Amino acid sequence: MAISRWYPIREVATLQDRVNSLFQDFGGDNGTVTAASFAPAVDVYENGEKVVLKLDIPGIKEEDLDIRVENQTLSVRGERKFESEEKEENFHRIERRYGSFFRSFSLPITVDTENVQANYNAGVLKLELKKKASAQPRQIEIGTAA
């Protein structure tokens, strides 16, 4: 029986290569342009008066966005289209994602779904949802006891 050396680093590298090939097969990353969906990054914060969402969606035109509020759920749908001036085979690398996306957010009942403002500037979609008057903080005055 021959004794062979065990190289744990080589085993890990082999495993990593196998996992990478699985993801490449799944994502279709074989040098061609694919219309893979993506999920834009979102910041969500609130203060006493409103809830604010900021979505990073550079390269998407306003007419390619669909924003809806239904049953206390805010949904944003859009599409980034691949606009190639060159043929696909002339690209060396394509890392930006193209295709459609869909994000939905459950809204608290304190949000007034009738009062939503949307602004789109420099690739950032900003949605402001005002809170209902009953949900906004108010100052309580202290009375004197008789």
PDB file of C-alpha atoms in Angstrom:
ATOM      1  CA  MET A   1       0.000   0.000   0.000  1.00  0.00           C
ATOM      2  CA  ALA A   2       1.391   3.382  -1.062  1.00  0.00           C
ATOM      3  CA  ILE A   3       1.316   6.333   1.269  1.00  0.00           C
ATOM      4  CA  SER A   4       0.094   9.579  -0.270  1.00  0.00           C
ATOM      5  CA  ARG A   5       0.198  13.043   1.170  1.00  0.00           C
ATOM      6  CA  TRP A   6      -3.008  14.826   1.986  1.00  0.00           C
ATOM      7  CA  TYR A   7      -3.145  18.493   0.958  1.00  0.00           C
ATOM      8  CA  PRO A   8      -6.158  20.111   2.642  1.00  0.00           C
ATOM      9  CA  ILE A   9      -5.669  23.387   0.729  1.00  0.00           C
ATOM     10  CA  ARG A  10      -5.925  21.538  -2.584  1.00  0.00           C
ATOM     11  CA  GLU A  11      -9.164  19.884  -1.410  1.00  0.00           C
ATOM     12  CA  VAL A  12     -10.659  23.274  -0.504  1.00  0.00           C
ATOM     13  CA  ALA A  13      -9.569  24.766  -3.853  1.00  0.00           C
ATOM     14  CA  THR A  14     -11.145  21.828  -5.699  1.00  0.00           C
ATOM     15  CA  LEU A  15     -14.387  22.283  -3.772  1.00  0.00           C
ATOM     16  CA  GLN A  16     -14.370  26.012  -4.535  1.00  0.00           C
ATOM     17  CA  ASP A  17     -13.875  25.319  -8.259  1.00  0.00           C
ATOM     18  CA  ARG A  18     -16.816  22.906  -8.236  1.00  0.00           C
ATOM     19  CA  VAL A  19     -19.097  25.395  -6.474  1.00  0.00           C
ATOM     20  CA  ASN A  20     -18.031  28.190  -8.855  1.00  0.00           C
ATOM     21  CA  SER A  21     -18.800  26.020 -11.865  1.00  0.00           C
ATOM     22  CA  LEU A  22     -22.255  25.272 -10.449  1.00  0.00           C
ATOM     23  CA  PHE A  23     -23.015  28.979 -10.105  1.00  0.00           C
ATOM     24  CA  GLN A  24     -21.671  29.706 -13.583  1.00  0.00           C
ATOM     25  CA  ASP A  25     -23.897  26.988 -15.025  1.00  0.00           C
ATOM     26  CA  PHE A  26     -26.888  28.292 -13.071  1.00  0.00           C
ATOM     27  CA  GLY A  27     -26.324  31.954 -13.958  1.00  0.00           C
ATOM     28  CA  GLY A  28     -25.518  31.289 -17.592  1.00  0.00           C
ATOM     29  CA  ASP A  29     -22.190  33.103 -17.331  1.00  0.00           C
ATOM     30  CA  ASN A  30     -20.611  31.611 -20.414  1.00  0.00           C
ATOM     31  CA  GLY A  31     -19.612  34.873 -22.074  1.00  0.00           C
ATOM     32  CA  THR A  32     -23.041  35.736 -23.438  1.00  0.00           C
ATOM     33  CA  VAL A  33     -25.352  38.508 -22.349  1.00  0.00           C
ATOM     34  CA  THR A  34     -28.194  37.229 -20.234  1.00  0.00           C
ATOM     35  CA  ALA A  35     -31.221  39.055 -18.937  1.00  0.00           C
ATOM     36  CA  ALA A  36     -30.766  37.959 -15.340  1.00  0.00           C
ATOM     37  CA  SER A  37     -32.995  39.583 -12.796  1.00  0.00           C
ATOM     38  CA  PHE A  38     -31.501  41.602 -10.005  1.00  0.00           C
ATOM     39  CA  ALA A  39     -32.598  43.167  -6.747  1.00  0.00           C
ATOM     40  CA  PRO A  40     -31.586  46.781  -6.199  1.00  0.00           C
ATOM     41  CA  ALA A  41     -30.140  47.798  -2.844  1.00  0.00           C
ATOM     42  CA  VAL A  42     -32.641  49.545  -0.558  1.00  0.00           C
ATOM     43  CA  ASP A  43     -32.306  51.776   2.502  1.00  0.00           C
ATOM     44  CA  VAL A  44     -35.391  52.036   4.733  1.00  0.00           C
ATOM     45  CA  TYR A  45     -35.651  54.473   7.616  1.00  0.00           C
ATOM     46  CA  GLU A  46     -38.321  56.386   9.469  1.00  0.00           C
ATOM     47  CA  ASN A  47     -38.819  59.330  11.728  1.00  0.00           C
ATOM     48  CA  GLY A  48     -41.857  60.598  13.586  1.00  0.00           C
ATOM     49  CA  GLU A  49     -43.557  61.877  10.422  1.00  0.00           C
ATOM     50  CA  LYS A  50     -42.738  59.455   7.590  1.00  0.00           C
ATOM     51  CA  VAL A  51     -41.178  56.233   6.354  1.00  0.00           C
ATOM     52  CA  VAL A  52     -38.557  56.664   3.603  1.00  0.00           C
ATOM     53  CA  LEU A  53     -37.224  54.106   1.123  1.00  0.00           C
ATOM     54  CA  LYS A  54     -34.272  54.752  -1.182  1.00  0.00           C
ATOM     55  CA  LEU A  55     -33.611  52.297  -4.012  1.00  0.00           C
ATOM     56  CA  ASP A  56     -30.421  52.322  -6.069  1.00  0.00           C
ATOM     57  CA  ILE A  57     -31.535  51.821  -9.658  1.00  0.00           C
ATOM     58  CA  PRO A  58     -29.098  53.622 -11.959  1.00  0.00           C
ATOM     59  CA  GLY A  59     -29.677  53.315 -15.672  1.00  0.00           C
ATOM     60  CA  ILE A  60     -33.420  52.761 -15.382  1.00  0.00           C
ATOM     61  CA  LYS A  61     -35.773  55.218 -17.037  1.00  0.00           C
ATOM     62  CA  GLU A  62     -38.757  56.588 -15.126  1.00  0.00           C
ATOM     63  CA  GLU A  63     -41.166  55.113 -17.650  1.00  0.00           C
ATOM     64  CA  ASP A  64     -39.728  51.642 -16.908  1.00  0.00           C
ATOM     65  CA  LEU A  65     -40.761  51.874 -13.224  1.00  0.00           C
ATOM     66  CA  ASP A  66     -44.062  50.733 -11.721  1.00  0.00           C
ATOM     67  CA  ILE A  67     -44.788  51.717  -8.106  1.00  0.00           C
ATOM     68  CA  ARG A  68     -47.956  50.494  -6.376  1.00  0.00           C
ATOM     69  CA  VAL A  69     -49.467  50.397  -2.902  1.00  0.00           C
ATOM     70  CA  GLU A  70     -52.086  47.738  -2.254  1.00  0.00           C
ATOM     71  CA  ASN A  71     -53.291  46.206   1.021  1.00  0.00           C
ATOM     72  CA  GLN A  72     -50.478  47.739   3.104  1.00  0.00           C
ATOM     73  CA  THR A  73     -47.855  46.432   0.647  1.00  0.00           C
ATOM     74  CA  LEU A  74     -45.599  48.719  -1.379  1.00  0.00           C
ATOM     75  CA  SER A  75     -44.247  47.152  -4.559  1.00  0.00           C
ATOM     76  CA  VAL A  76     -41.655  48.510  -6.962  1.00  0.00           C
ATOM     77  CA  ARG A  77     -41.160  46.866 -10.324  1.00  0.00           C
ATOM     78  CA  GLY A  78     -38.795  47.932 -13.072  1.00  0.00           C
ATOM     79  CA  GLU A  79     -36.520  46.882 -15.852  1.00  0.00           C
ATOM     80  CA  ARG A  80     -32.993  47.787 -16.855  1.00  0.00           C
ATOM     81  CA  LYS A  81     -32.649  47.192 -20.563  1.00  0.00           C
ATOM     82  CA  PHE A  82     -29.414  46.177 -22.227  1.00  0.00           C
ATOM     83  CA  GLU A  83     -28.703  48.862 -24.790  1.00  0.00           C
ATOM     84  CA  SER A  84     -25.751  47.671 -26.784  1.00  0.00           C
ATOM     85  CA  GLU A  85     -24.173  49.829 -29.394  1.00  0.00           C
ATOM     86  CA  GLU A  86     -21.712  47.024 -30.015  1.00  0.00           C
ATOM     87  CA  LYS A  87     -22.345  43.395 -30.747  1.00  0.00           C
ATOM     88  CA  GLU A  88     -22.487  41.077 -27.750  1.00  0.00           C
ATOM     89  CA  GLU A  89     -19.441  39.122 -28.873  1.00  0.00           C
ATOM     90  CA  ASN A  90     -17.294  42.302 -28.738  1.00  0.00           C
ATOM     91  CA  PHE A  91     -17.646  42.567 -24.954  1.00  0.00           C
ATOM     92  CA  HIS A  92     -14.857  41.181 -22.806  1.00  0.00           C
ATOM     93  CA  ARG A  93     -16.807  41.283 -19.570  1.00  0.00           C
ATOM     94  CA  ILE A  94     -20.357  42.157 -18.524  1.00  0.00           C
ATOM     95  CA  GLU A  95     -20.821  42.483 -14.765  1.00  0.00           C
ATOM     96  CA  ARG A  96     -23.759  44.857 -14.548  1.00  0.00           C
ATOM     97  CA  ARG A  97     -27.138  43.167 -14.213  1.00  0.00           C
ATOM     98  CA  TYR A  98     -29.873  43.694 -16.753  1.00  0.00           C
ATOM     99  CA  GLY A  99     -33.449  42.584 -16.790  1.00  0.00           C
ATOM    100  CA  SER A 100     -36.441  43.090 -14.577  1.00  0.00           C
ATOM    101  CA  PHE A 101     -36.670  43.395 -10.817  1.00  0.00           C
ATOM    102  CA  PHE A 102     -39.441  43.317  -8.243  1.00  0.00           C
ATOM    103  CA  ARG A 103     -39.259  44.415  -4.605  1.00  0.00           C
ATOM    104  CA  SER A 104     -42.153  44.492  -2.151  1.00  0.00           C
ATOM    105  CA  PHE A 105     -42.365  45.867   1.371  1.00  0.00           C
ATOM    106  CA  SER A 106     -44.986  45.335   4.064  1.00  0.00           C
ATOM    107  CA  LEU A 107     -46.077  48.685   5.428  1.00  0.00           C
ATOM    108  CA  PRO A 108     -47.059  49.292   9.037  1.00  0.00           C
ATOM    109  CA  ILE A 109     -50.665  50.292   9.655  1.00  0.00           C
ATOM    110  CA  THR A 110     -49.420  53.682  10.852  1.00  0.00           C
ATOM    111  CA  VAL A 111     -48.557  54.656   7.252  1.00  0.00           C
ATOM    112  CA  ASP A 112     -51.042  56.694   5.228  1.00  0.00           C
ATOM    113  CA  THR A 113     -51.086  54.753   1.938  1.00  0.00           C
ATOM    114  CA  GLU A 114     -52.940  57.597   0.222  1.00  0.00           C
ATOM    115  CA  ASN A 115     -50.054  59.997   0.817  1.00  0.00           C
ATOM    116  CA  VAL A 116     -46.984  58.667  -1.042  1.00  0.00           C
ATOM    117  CA  GLN A 117     -44.390  60.792  -2.820  1.00  0.00           C
ATOM    118  CA  ALA A 118     -41.873  59.420  -5.320  1.00  0.00           C
ATOM    119  CA  ASN A 119     -38.778  61.248  -6.586  1.00  0.00           C
ATOM    120  CA  TYR A 120     -36.153  59.906  -8.970  1.00  0.00           C
ATOM    121  CA  ASN A 121     -32.800  61.664  -9.119  1.00  0.00           C
ATOM    122  CA  ALA A 122     -29.305  60.507 -10.144  1.00  0.00           C
ATOM    123  CA  GLY A 123     -30.284  56.823 -10.188  1.00  0.00           C
ATOM    124  CA  VAL A 124     -31.895  56.847  -6.733  1.00  0.00           C
ATOM    125  CA  LEU A 125     -35.640  56.344  -6.319  1.00  0.00           C
ATOM    126  CA  LYS A 126     -36.823  57.976  -3.092  1.00  0.00           C
ATOM    127  CA  LEU A 127     -40.263  57.047  -1.754  1.00  0.00           C
ATOM    128  CA  GLU A 128     -41.719  58.999   1.154  1.00  0.00           C
ATOM    129  CA  LEU A 129     -44.760  57.585   2.927  1.00  0.00           C
ATOM    130  CA  LYS A 130     -46.297  59.933   5.473  1.00  0.00           C
ATOM    131  CA  LYS A 131     -47.604  58.518   8.710  1.00  0.00           C
ATOM    132  CA  LYS A 132     -51.204  58.951   9.750  1.00  0.00           C
ATOM    133  CA  ALA A 133     -51.864  61.916  12.015  1.00  0.00           C
ATOM    134  CA  SER A 134     -52.922  59.568  14.826  1.00  0.00           C
ATOM    135  CA  ALA A 135     -49.527  57.810  14.631  1.00  0.00           C
ATOM    136  CA  GLN A 136     -47.390  60.944  14.781  1.00  0.00           C
ATOM    137  CA  PRO A 137     -45.952  61.880  18.151  1.00  0.00           C
ATOM    138  CA  ARG A 138     -47.583  64.743  19.990  1.00  0.00           C
ATOM    139  CA  GLN A 139     -46.675  66.736  23.050  1.00  0.00           C
ATOM    140  CA  ILE A 140     -48.761  66.174  26.170  1.00  0.00           C
ATOM    141  CA  GLU A 141     -49.039  69.129  28.513  1.00  0.00           C
ATOM    142  CA  ILE A 142     -48.925  68.506  32.224  1.00  0.00           C
ATOM    143  CA  GLY A 143     -51.790  70.020  34.149  1.00  0.00           C
ATOM    144  CA  THR A 144     -51.811  71.099  37.751  1.00  0.00           C
ATOM    145  CA  ALA A 145     -53.740  69.027  40.247  1.00  0.00           C
ATOM    146  CA  ALA A 146     -56.383  70.818  42.264  1.00  0.00           C
TER     147      ALA A 146
END
